[in-house]
Each structure stands twice: as structure tokens, then as C-alpha cells.
Amino acid sequence: MTKKSVLFVASEGLPFIKTGGLADVIGSLPKELVHQGLDVRVVLPLYKKIAINNHADFDYVSSFDVRAGDIQSMANVYSQVVDGVTFYFIEHRDFFERDELYGYDDDAMRFGFFQHATCRLLEALHFFPDVIHSHDWHAAAIPFLCRTFYSYREEFRRIKHVFTIHNLAFQGIFHKQALWSALGMNYSYYLDGIARFHDDCISFMKLGILYADKVTTVSETYAREILTEEFGENMQHVLELRRHDLVGIVNGIDYDSWDSQTDKLLVANYGLANLSDKKKNKLALQAQFGLPQDENVILVGIVSRLTWQKGFYLLTEVLGHLLQAQVQFVILGNGETDIENAFHHFKHAYPEKFAFYRGYNEPLAHQIYAASDLFLMPSMFEPCGISQLISMHYGTLPLVRETGGLVDTVTPYHIETKEGTGFSFGGKNAYDMKQVYDFALETYYTRPADWETMVKEAMTRDFSWQASAQKYIWLYEEITA
Ligand code: ADP
Ligand code: GLC
């Protein structure tokens, strides 16, 4: 039997480029699928940061013309194999050799080009996978393009499609002109409503939702939530049409990169057998940030994009109160100016208790996950969340809001049964969060045995990709049967 072949198409992926959890998924799920017997390849744009760090190691693959709408350009493609997964990189200097990944006026053209170039690459390679698995809006038009623009070739018509929503808040909404200019598609797809979204606009993501054989998202709870007005981002009615093909599959984490016993970025490695060594990381982090070195004070960590989604307006509202306790905070992240400013303020007001590193920093992220006791993630919505998985795997108990993947992955502490892997609250009120925070601190200081039981439980839970990769394989089998 030949191996089932799957082509992942996404805008970011480790070990090459990352701004968020999407990159974690693209860097780890294909690897596990290969391990479970599939042929998996990944297509990414060749961003400037990738080119600077890796270009010398790449193999040249092919060059070809991409012609669609206003796009008339050449694409060069390079590749590299990592852990059995072939990564292809689409080069277009004007579009991708920029400092940032997203947020440009011509994003529709950039990712229109990326998706057409991906289809052209398949022709150039004579590689027509059984399944194309597209991720988020940057790759969402591919099922549509294969079934319209490229349908003149039977090989394209035969390909099955899975489209995964990692975050419904980012949909690739553009002026309707982009239908022609960026995708090369006829205006009739706007007029008949297929591509239309809001007045005068189209949504790339809507095309993925309508044209894929299966639509997935990254937790079961989020799969239910996005059918509601509250979480649906105006797409709930479209999703409702695909309700029977909408599946929630929870993310895992890369156990090779995240292993507290071998992680080279930690000051001290530790595991269940030598849990007390975890504290050495705390002492080192306190020293690094000029906080008083005290292994007994509870250390609260945050590693995050600093945005509304992540619930930081709840935090800034009560942070002054939270800091009255015997506590230390270490925060790593960047994002919305108001949140950054608030954190700068608290850093100056409470230098003995509050540390803030503005930016993106992979080694520091590892150190915070390992050094902290409590990991704060009060997200307003959370499709899955990778950070709480890493923190539990590192024996750092998460305090989360009960939404999306946070519900599916964190078991709240129960004082009677002593079970749990973290703490959670339901409301959208900062004082609900404060109440659970007080409860968590009380547990840490007055019921240390319960705390340790939870830490051990969290570290024992399976957050690997094994089970979820199997679910994707069943899905691929179902649609290609
Ligand atoms: P999202 O993708 O919505 O940002 P996730 O929890 O799924 O949230 O994934 C975030 C990922 O990005 C995690 O691996 C987290 O450790 C990492 N991360 C977020 N902010 C930073 C940062 N400032 N520095 C280093 N890593 C970060
Ligand atoms: C998105 C979501 C996050 C999820 C990640 C990977 O960035 O915000 O919840 O974990 O994608 O699927």
C-alpha cells in the first residue's frame, strides 16, 4: 500500500519561523504524522527571517511563472527536509522579504500569490497529494482554487481538502477587488454570495470553510463555540452550513522541544524524580530580573501575545490588587500599546514584585515556563492554546478562563478530591479572576501537598501529538476512502 500523502500549507512553522501557536502546530504535527506512516510535506512563504537564517542549507527545487488576476510573477522554490518532513519555501522577494509576516496593505496579493504558487508547485513537481491540509486564512482559498481555477486538471479535482481554523478572529477579509486581483477569480463569486463577506468585501477564510471536505478547529469546545454569535465572528451561519463536517481536534506539543529533563535552555533540568530542582530555575530567573531571590514566594509567569484575546484587560484592571499579595510576576510578550504601557507602569511601581520583558524571546520563554509556579492565561477566547500545555508539561499550574481549548485541557483543582492540573474561572469579570487567583495563592501557601500532587498530575498528562495525529489520520482516511 502506498503511503497517504498530505500537503500542509501554512504561513508559519517551526523550526523556521514563528509568531504564535500556528507555528508550533506546523512544526510538530507533520513530524508525528510522518512517524505514524504518512508522507507529509509543508509549504511556507520564504520570509526574510527564514532566508537570513537558513538559505544556505536549502536545496533549489524549481522556478515557474504564477499568473492569476493582477499577479504576474516568478516564484522560486527551495526545500529542506527536517525530521522526515519536506518543507518547501516559496520565494518572492517583493512579497516576503520584509521585516514582519503580516499587516501589510497588499496582504491579499501576498497570500493570493502564495496560494497560487503552491498549486503551481504541485504541477511543477508532478506531486498531487491525496489531501491538502490548509491552515488559517493565508491558505484558506486553496480548496476553492483547486476546485475552480485549477479544475481543468483531473489531478487537482481528485485532491481532498481539510481546512483548519486556528483563529476565527483573523479571516483574511479584503475588498471585493481582491477576488480578481489576488485570486484571479471571476466577480461572479462575489455576486452569487460565495466569496462575499460584509459589504463590498470577501473573506479568504469563508472559501476554505465552504470548499474543504472537512473543516477542523483546534479543540472540541471551540468547535462548538464558533457556531454561536458570541464566538462566531459573523461566520457562524456559514459554519452552520458545514456543521456536520466541522471537527474539533485538540493540539499537542512537541515533546522533543519541550522536555524539562533535557531542555538546554534551562538553568537546571528536572523531572518527576527531582522536582525540587525546578526551584533552581526560579532563583535564576529572579536574579536575572533583579527580583528578590526567594524560592518560597509564588512566581506567576506569562508568555504571550499581549492582546485583547488573551484577557489582559482583565488583568490590568486588578493587577494593583493582585500585587498586594506575597507574589512575584514575570511577563514576556509584546502587542497592544495600552497593555504594554500598563505593564511598564507596574514594573516601575513594583520593582520588587513585577518584571516585564517586552518582546519575543524563545530562550526566555523556556525559562519562564520552567521557573514559574503559576501560569496566567485569562483568555477571552482561546481556540486551543499551546502555552497552558507547555506550562503543565513543565509542572507550572495554569490559571485560565474557561473558554475554548482551555476548558478541554486544564482540569480545575477541586479542594475535596485534591484533583486538578490548574485553576479556572468562568466570568468575564476581573474580580472573578481575582477570586480564583486568591484561591490559587492560598492553595500554594497553605496546602503545599495538594499543590505538589497537581504538579505531578500535570506533568504526567499526555499532551503529545500521538492521539490527535491519529484523529487527523482517520479524517484523511474518511475523505479519501
Ligand atoms: P497564540 O497562537 O494565540 O498566540 P498559543 O498559546 O497557541 O497562542 O501559542 C503561543 C506560542 O507562542 C507558545 O508556544 C508561546 O510559548 C509562544 N510565545 C508567545 N509569545 C511569546 C514571546 N513573547 N516570546 C516567546 N514565545 C512566545
Ligand atoms: C491560534 C490560537 C491558539 C492556538 C493556535 C494553534 O493562534 O489563538 O489558541 O493554540 O492557533 O492552533
XYZ file of C-alpha atoms and ligand atoms in Angstrom:
520
model
C 0.000 0.000 0.000
C 1.389 3.427 -0.875
C 1.668 5.940 1.896
C -1.075 8.513 2.109
C 0.345 11.870 1.096
C -0.649 15.105 2.743
C 0.482 18.610 1.858
C 0.302 21.150 4.669
C 0.018 24.772 3.568
C 0.520 27.435 6.212
C 2.026 30.831 6.750
C 4.383 29.914 9.572
C 6.027 26.852 11.042
C 8.876 25.811 13.296
C 11.804 25.384 13.166
C 11.832 28.186 10.575
C 9.501 30.981 11.600
C 7.059 31.629 14.442
C 4.793 34.347 15.723
C 2.334 32.106 17.588
C 0.867 28.685 18.199
C 0.228 28.031 14.500
C 3.979 27.667 14.055
C 4.143 25.197 16.938
C 1.467 23.074 15.249
C 3.066 23.182 11.789
C 6.408 22.311 13.341
C 5.173 19.293 15.240
C 2.012 17.672 13.807
C 3.605 16.777 10.413
C 6.510 15.167 12.244
C 4.119 12.952 14.214
C 2.113 12.115 11.079
C 5.334 11.008 9.367
C 6.088 8.948 12.445
C 2.678 7.318 12.074
C 3.416 6.378 8.447
C 2.281 9.259 6.199
C 4.148 11.211 3.528
C 3.826 14.802 4.767
C 5.230 17.922 3.159
C 4.778 21.552 4.176
C 4.694 24.741 2.099
C 5.697 28.058 3.690
C 6.490 31.522 2.305
C 10.209 32.282 2.263
C 10.186 35.234 4.653
C 13.217 37.409 5.184
C 13.900 35.889 8.607
C 13.909 32.389 7.116
C 16.156 33.463 4.264
C 18.695 35.086 6.596
C 18.964 32.087 8.888
C 18.591 29.125 6.582
C 19.049 29.865 2.917
C 22.497 28.296 2.721
C 21.061 24.923 3.774
C 18.244 24.861 1.234
C 18.072 22.855 -1.973
C 16.836 24.537 -5.103
C 13.614 22.905 -6.345
C 12.052 24.821 -9.202
C 11.085 28.172 -10.711
C 7.896 28.931 -12.559
C 5.509 31.689 -13.527
C 2.493 32.465 -11.415
C -0.281 34.160 -13.365
C -3.622 34.940 -11.785
C -5.504 38.239 -11.810
C -3.005 41.032 -11.285
C -0.297 38.590 -10.240
C 2.234 38.026 -12.984
C 5.423 36.944 -11.245
C 8.026 34.328 -10.980
C 8.225 32.014 -7.959
C 11.426 30.253 -6.938
C 11.064 27.271 -4.657
C 13.585 25.774 -2.257
C 13.322 22.875 0.131
C 14.743 21.295 3.216
C 13.913 18.037 4.975
C 13.528 18.171 8.758
C 12.678 15.060 10.790
C 11.370 13.304 7.684
C 9.127 16.231 6.690
C 9.916 18.052 3.439
C 9.464 21.817 3.760
C 9.050 23.855 0.570
C 9.683 27.597 0.632
C 8.090 29.908 -1.892
C 10.374 32.809 -2.671
C 9.127 36.175 -3.878
C 11.411 38.939 -2.753
C 8.908 41.802 -3.012
C 6.177 39.959 -1.164
C 8.028 38.053 1.539
C 11.421 39.625 2.172
C 10.005 42.080 4.685
C 10.560 42.586 8.393
C 7.113 41.399 9.504
C 4.958 38.488 8.390
C 1.560 40.173 8.331
C -0.182 43.511 8.424
C 0.711 44.979 5.021
C -1.695 46.733 2.638
C -1.027 44.136 -0.031
C -1.580 41.058 2.167
C -4.314 39.845 -0.206
C -1.840 39.872 -3.099
C 0.939 38.349 -0.999
C -1.134 35.398 0.146
C -3.018 35.134 -3.153
C 0.375 34.682 -4.748
C 1.411 32.198 -2.061
C -1.631 30.001 -2.679
C -1.390 30.068 -6.464
C 2.330 29.374 -6.278
C 1.571 26.355 -4.078
C -0.774 24.950 -6.741
C 1.760 25.649 -9.473
C 4.403 23.899 -7.400
C 2.337 20.711 -7.399
C 2.214 20.859 -11.185
C 5.945 21.512 -11.390
C 6.693 18.565 -9.109
C 4.010 16.291 -10.598
C 3.099 15.691 -6.992
C -0.627 15.620 -6.369
C -1.196 14.680 -2.745
C -4.186 12.715 -1.526
C -5.025 15.553 0.826
C -4.169 19.236 1.053
C -4.420 20.396 4.640
C -4.615 24.203 4.661
C -4.295 26.306 7.778
C -5.896 29.644 8.606
C -6.834 32.376 6.148
C -3.431 32.601 4.467
C -4.055 29.209 2.860
C -7.842 29.073 3.032
C -8.558 29.745 -0.643
C -6.669 26.646 -1.795
C -9.644 24.223 -1.734
C -11.595 26.805 -3.733
C -8.785 27.387 -6.242
C -8.226 23.647 -6.771
C -11.906 23.199 -7.487
C -12.328 26.214 -9.763
C -9.205 27.859 -11.201
C -7.238 24.596 -11.469
C -10.137 22.226 -12.098
C -9.089 21.828 -15.733
C -6.697 19.167 -14.419
C -8.188 15.973 -13.120
C -5.331 15.628 -10.621
C -6.490 18.824 -8.911
C -10.105 17.744 -8.939
C -9.178 14.496 -7.188
C -7.385 16.120 -4.242
C -9.358 16.154 -0.969
C -9.163 19.093 1.391
C -9.009 19.676 5.119
C -9.094 23.259 6.294
C -8.126 24.063 9.884
C -9.233 27.203 11.680
C -6.636 28.200 14.249
C -8.206 31.549 14.981
C -11.529 32.716 13.567
C -10.737 36.299 14.532
C -8.338 36.563 11.574
C -10.250 35.826 8.392
C -8.430 37.498 5.534
C -11.192 39.997 4.780
C -10.399 42.195 1.760
C -12.128 44.493 -0.665
C -14.029 42.533 -3.317
C -11.492 43.632 -5.925
C -9.111 41.102 -4.381
C -11.245 38.308 -5.812
C -9.849 39.169 -9.226
C -6.596 40.907 -8.387
C -5.261 38.465 -5.783
C -7.067 35.224 -6.627
C -7.715 35.684 -10.332
C -11.335 34.691 -9.877
C -14.411 35.985 -11.572
C -16.531 38.666 -9.893
C -19.497 36.283 -10.124
C -18.245 34.565 -6.944
C -18.895 37.824 -5.157
C -22.264 38.405 -6.785
C -23.585 34.923 -6.013
C -22.526 35.295 -2.381
C -19.916 32.525 -2.217
C -16.923 34.738 -1.552
C -18.874 37.717 -0.230
C -18.464 38.765 3.363
C -19.852 42.037 4.695
C -20.492 44.880 2.263
C -18.061 45.091 -0.610
C -15.710 42.516 0.885
C -14.643 38.928 0.507
C -13.211 36.568 3.107
C -10.478 34.080 2.240
C -11.476 32.025 5.242
C -15.040 31.673 4.065
C -13.753 29.984 0.907
C -11.910 27.395 2.982
C -14.963 26.743 5.096
C -17.215 26.279 2.076
C -14.903 24.317 -0.219
C -12.974 21.964 2.086
C -14.219 18.402 2.573
C -13.684 18.753 6.309
C -13.287 21.852 8.417
C -11.459 21.413 11.669
C -10.550 23.614 14.550
C -8.140 23.083 17.376
C -10.376 21.998 20.279
C -13.801 20.465 20.723
C -15.088 23.336 22.824
C -14.008 25.962 20.267
C -15.674 23.869 17.533
C -18.940 24.324 19.445
C -18.316 27.947 20.402
C -17.751 29.182 16.842
C -21.286 28.188 15.936
C -22.551 30.856 18.342
C -22.939 34.577 17.847
C -20.560 35.302 20.704
C -17.562 33.473 19.181
C -18.630 33.161 15.546
C -17.053 36.427 14.317
C -20.037 36.779 11.937
C -19.080 33.474 10.332
C -21.407 31.348 12.496
C -24.078 30.997 9.829
C -21.558 29.871 7.262
C -20.090 27.405 9.743
C -23.597 26.177 10.496
C -23.834 25.053 6.861
C -20.804 22.828 7.475
C -21.798 21.721 10.981
C -21.642 18.026 10.057
C -18.161 18.366 8.622
C -16.828 20.536 11.437
C -14.499 18.678 13.791
C -12.562 19.776 16.872
C -9.169 18.132 17.370
C -7.084 19.406 20.247
C -3.450 20.424 19.663
C -0.487 18.667 21.180
C 3.003 19.980 21.848
C 6.375 18.947 20.509
C 7.821 16.660 23.159
C 11.283 16.892 21.566
C 11.454 20.676 22.038
C 9.628 20.761 25.347
C 11.241 18.345 27.776
C 12.178 19.726 31.173
C 14.640 16.874 31.665
C 16.744 17.706 28.612
C 15.849 21.338 27.716
C 19.218 23.026 27.143
C 17.730 26.479 27.657
C 17.068 25.820 31.347
C 19.420 26.596 34.188
C 18.512 23.279 35.800
C 16.795 20.279 34.278
C 14.203 18.476 36.335
C 11.549 15.806 36.143
C 9.185 13.939 38.421
C 12.134 12.249 40.128
C 13.936 15.501 41.021
C 11.148 18.045 41.131
C 12.928 20.186 43.699
C 15.443 21.212 41.011
C 12.650 23.191 39.344
C 13.235 25.837 42.030
C 16.769 26.460 40.756
C 15.196 27.905 37.638
C 13.085 30.199 39.781
C 16.095 31.504 41.697
C 17.958 32.110 38.430
C 15.039 33.955 36.842
C 14.608 36.125 39.942
C 18.286 37.026 39.766
C 18.059 37.763 36.035
C 15.209 40.227 36.593
C 16.515 41.752 39.815
C 13.669 40.355 41.896
C 14.429 39.252 45.482
C 15.682 35.658 45.359
C 13.266 33.574 47.354
C 12.360 30.056 46.388
C 9.221 30.092 48.506
C 7.421 33.086 47.046
C 4.886 32.130 44.364
C 6.105 33.127 40.908
C 3.432 33.900 38.322
C 4.553 33.651 34.699
C 3.088 34.918 31.431
C 4.388 34.239 27.918
C 2.001 35.662 25.363
C 0.974 37.970 22.611
C -0.321 40.971 24.570
C -3.761 41.363 23.001
C -7.389 41.635 23.945
C -7.872 37.963 23.030
C -5.524 36.905 25.800
C -7.573 38.631 28.504
C -5.003 41.192 29.579
C -7.542 43.942 30.083
C -8.978 41.818 32.892
C -5.503 41.538 34.316
C -4.539 45.207 34.122
C -7.825 46.135 35.823
C -6.948 44.265 39.017
C -3.181 43.966 38.826
C -2.706 46.597 41.539
C -4.744 44.382 43.871
C -3.056 41.151 42.797
C 0.334 42.668 43.617
C -0.639 43.281 47.247
C -0.114 39.580 47.917
C 3.184 37.848 48.594
C 3.874 37.224 44.925
C 6.192 37.878 42.003
C 5.257 38.258 38.327
C 7.471 37.733 35.288
C 5.854 38.665 31.990
C 7.208 38.118 28.479
C 5.409 39.419 25.422
C 4.549 42.251 23.121
C 1.452 43.560 21.459
C -1.126 46.271 22.059
C 0.344 49.521 23.335
C -2.155 50.002 26.179
C -1.273 46.626 27.653
C 2.460 47.153 27.227
C 2.178 50.576 28.853
C 0.265 49.188 31.801
C 2.945 46.556 32.339
C 5.704 49.183 32.115
C 3.846 51.155 34.757
C 3.615 48.200 37.142
C 7.262 47.381 36.565
C 8.206 50.843 37.829
C 5.651 50.866 40.630
C 6.528 47.382 41.982
C 10.185 46.685 41.090
C 10.452 44.013 43.784
C 7.443 42.106 42.544
C 6.882 42.736 38.883
C 9.164 42.100 35.914
C 8.264 42.730 32.292
C 10.324 41.853 29.236
C 8.819 43.401 26.127
C 9.487 41.344 23.024
C 9.652 37.895 21.602
C 12.310 35.680 23.146
C 12.375 31.914 22.757
C 15.039 31.079 25.402
C 13.360 33.327 27.958
C 10.015 31.657 27.236
C 11.525 28.281 28.158
C 12.975 29.727 31.362
C 9.653 31.283 32.409
C 7.698 28.073 31.805
C 10.198 26.188 33.958
C 10.712 28.785 36.691
C 7.111 29.765 37.414
C 4.670 28.149 39.815
C 1.514 29.542 38.247
C 0.957 30.423 34.576
C -1.678 33.079 33.945
C -3.782 32.839 30.775
C -7.158 34.543 31.269
C -8.093 34.471 27.553
C -11.387 35.985 26.397
C -11.396 33.263 23.743
C -8.839 30.591 23.005
C -9.148 28.197 20.060
C -6.751 25.797 21.757
C -3.756 27.417 23.395
C -0.282 25.925 23.388
C 1.116 27.868 26.341
C -1.014 26.198 29.002
C 0.027 22.789 27.626
C 3.710 23.672 27.840
C 3.305 25.085 31.323
C 1.546 21.961 32.634
C 4.162 19.761 30.986
C 6.774 21.800 32.874
C 4.918 21.427 36.183
C 3.653 25.023 36.226
C -0.049 25.129 37.018
C -2.138 27.293 34.678
C -4.805 29.720 35.853
C -7.157 30.070 32.901
C -10.509 31.430 31.836
C -12.971 28.688 30.910
C -13.090 29.074 27.166
C -12.159 27.020 24.093
C -9.200 24.719 24.408
C -8.515 25.904 27.943
C -11.679 24.060 29.051
C -10.594 20.912 27.232
C -7.045 20.778 28.533
C -6.994 22.173 32.089
C -8.721 20.294 34.928
C -9.540 22.763 37.716
C -8.395 21.982 41.239
C -11.018 20.506 43.482
C -10.354 21.064 47.145
C -12.244 17.927 48.256
C -10.823 15.418 45.821
C -7.487 17.232 45.516
C -7.629 16.526 41.798
C -6.688 19.003 39.123
C -3.961 20.370 36.895
C -4.684 24.079 37.347
C -7.284 26.704 38.244
C -10.091 28.258 36.238
C -12.832 30.872 36.340
C -15.834 31.387 34.115
C -16.952 35.011 34.111
C -15.669 37.980 32.188
C -15.210 39.955 35.320
C -11.757 40.818 36.601
C -12.914 40.133 40.144
C -13.861 36.549 39.223
C -10.292 36.162 38.133
C -9.016 37.737 41.325
C -11.065 35.313 43.413
C -9.525 32.284 41.732
C -6.099 33.893 41.934
C -6.553 34.315 45.700
C -7.663 30.688 45.921
C -4.595 29.558 43.925
C -2.250 31.543 46.194
C -3.943 30.176 49.286
C -3.522 26.645 47.916
C 0.137 27.256 47.168
C 0.910 28.625 50.627
C -1.355 26.550 52.850
C -1.852 23.223 51.024
C 1.584 22.537 49.525
C 0.918 18.786 49.377
C -2.129 19.374 47.180
C -0.071 21.702 45.009
C 2.614 19.070 44.537
C 0.021 16.411 43.692
C -1.337 18.690 40.964
C 2.117 19.476 39.617
C 2.817 15.767 39.310
C -0.554 15.124 37.688
C 0.029 17.952 35.178
C 3.473 16.610 34.310
C 2.082 13.112 33.826
C -0.789 14.052 31.490
C -0.313 13.239 27.820
C -0.067 16.450 25.787
C 1.857 14.799 22.966
C 0.557 14.724 19.385
C 0.104 10.981 19.304
C -3.645 10.765 19.873
C -4.587 13.899 17.927
C -2.425 12.928 14.932
C -4.336 9.643 14.856
C -7.595 11.621 14.682
C -6.321 13.602 11.690
C -5.336 10.338 10.012
C -8.861 8.971 10.493
C -10.200 12.147 8.962
C -7.855 11.889 5.956
C -8.920 8.251 5.539
C -12.599 9.111 5.744
C -12.431 11.705 2.967
C -10.162 9.710 0.674
C -11.968 6.372 1.095
P -1.430 32.135 20.084
O -1.054 31.279 18.935
O -2.855 32.570 20.065
O -0.513 33.278 20.295
P -0.790 29.781 21.708
O -0.872 29.562 23.180
O -1.420 28.777 20.838
O -1.321 31.256 21.419
O 0.728 29.785 21.253
C 1.623 30.775 21.584
C 3.026 30.236 21.340
O 3.910 31.320 21.146
C 3.561 29.437 22.502
O 4.492 28.476 22.016
C 4.278 30.514 23.323
O 5.290 29.970 24.133
C 4.865 31.356 22.217
N 5.050 32.773 22.557
C 4.084 33.723 22.691
N 4.628 34.924 22.975
C 5.964 34.722 23.023
C 7.088 35.580 23.289
N 6.899 36.881 23.546
N 8.322 35.043 23.258
C 8.494 33.722 23.011
N 7.489 32.871 22.761
C 6.244 33.352 22.762
C -4.125 30.283 17.268
C -4.947 30.304 18.535
C -4.414 29.389 19.621
C -3.994 28.055 19.056
C -3.035 28.254 17.917
C -2.573 26.938 17.294
O -3.052 31.153 17.306
O -5.087 31.613 19.039
O -5.420 29.193 20.598
O -3.393 27.261 20.060
O -3.652 28.987 16.907
O -3.648 26.145 16.858
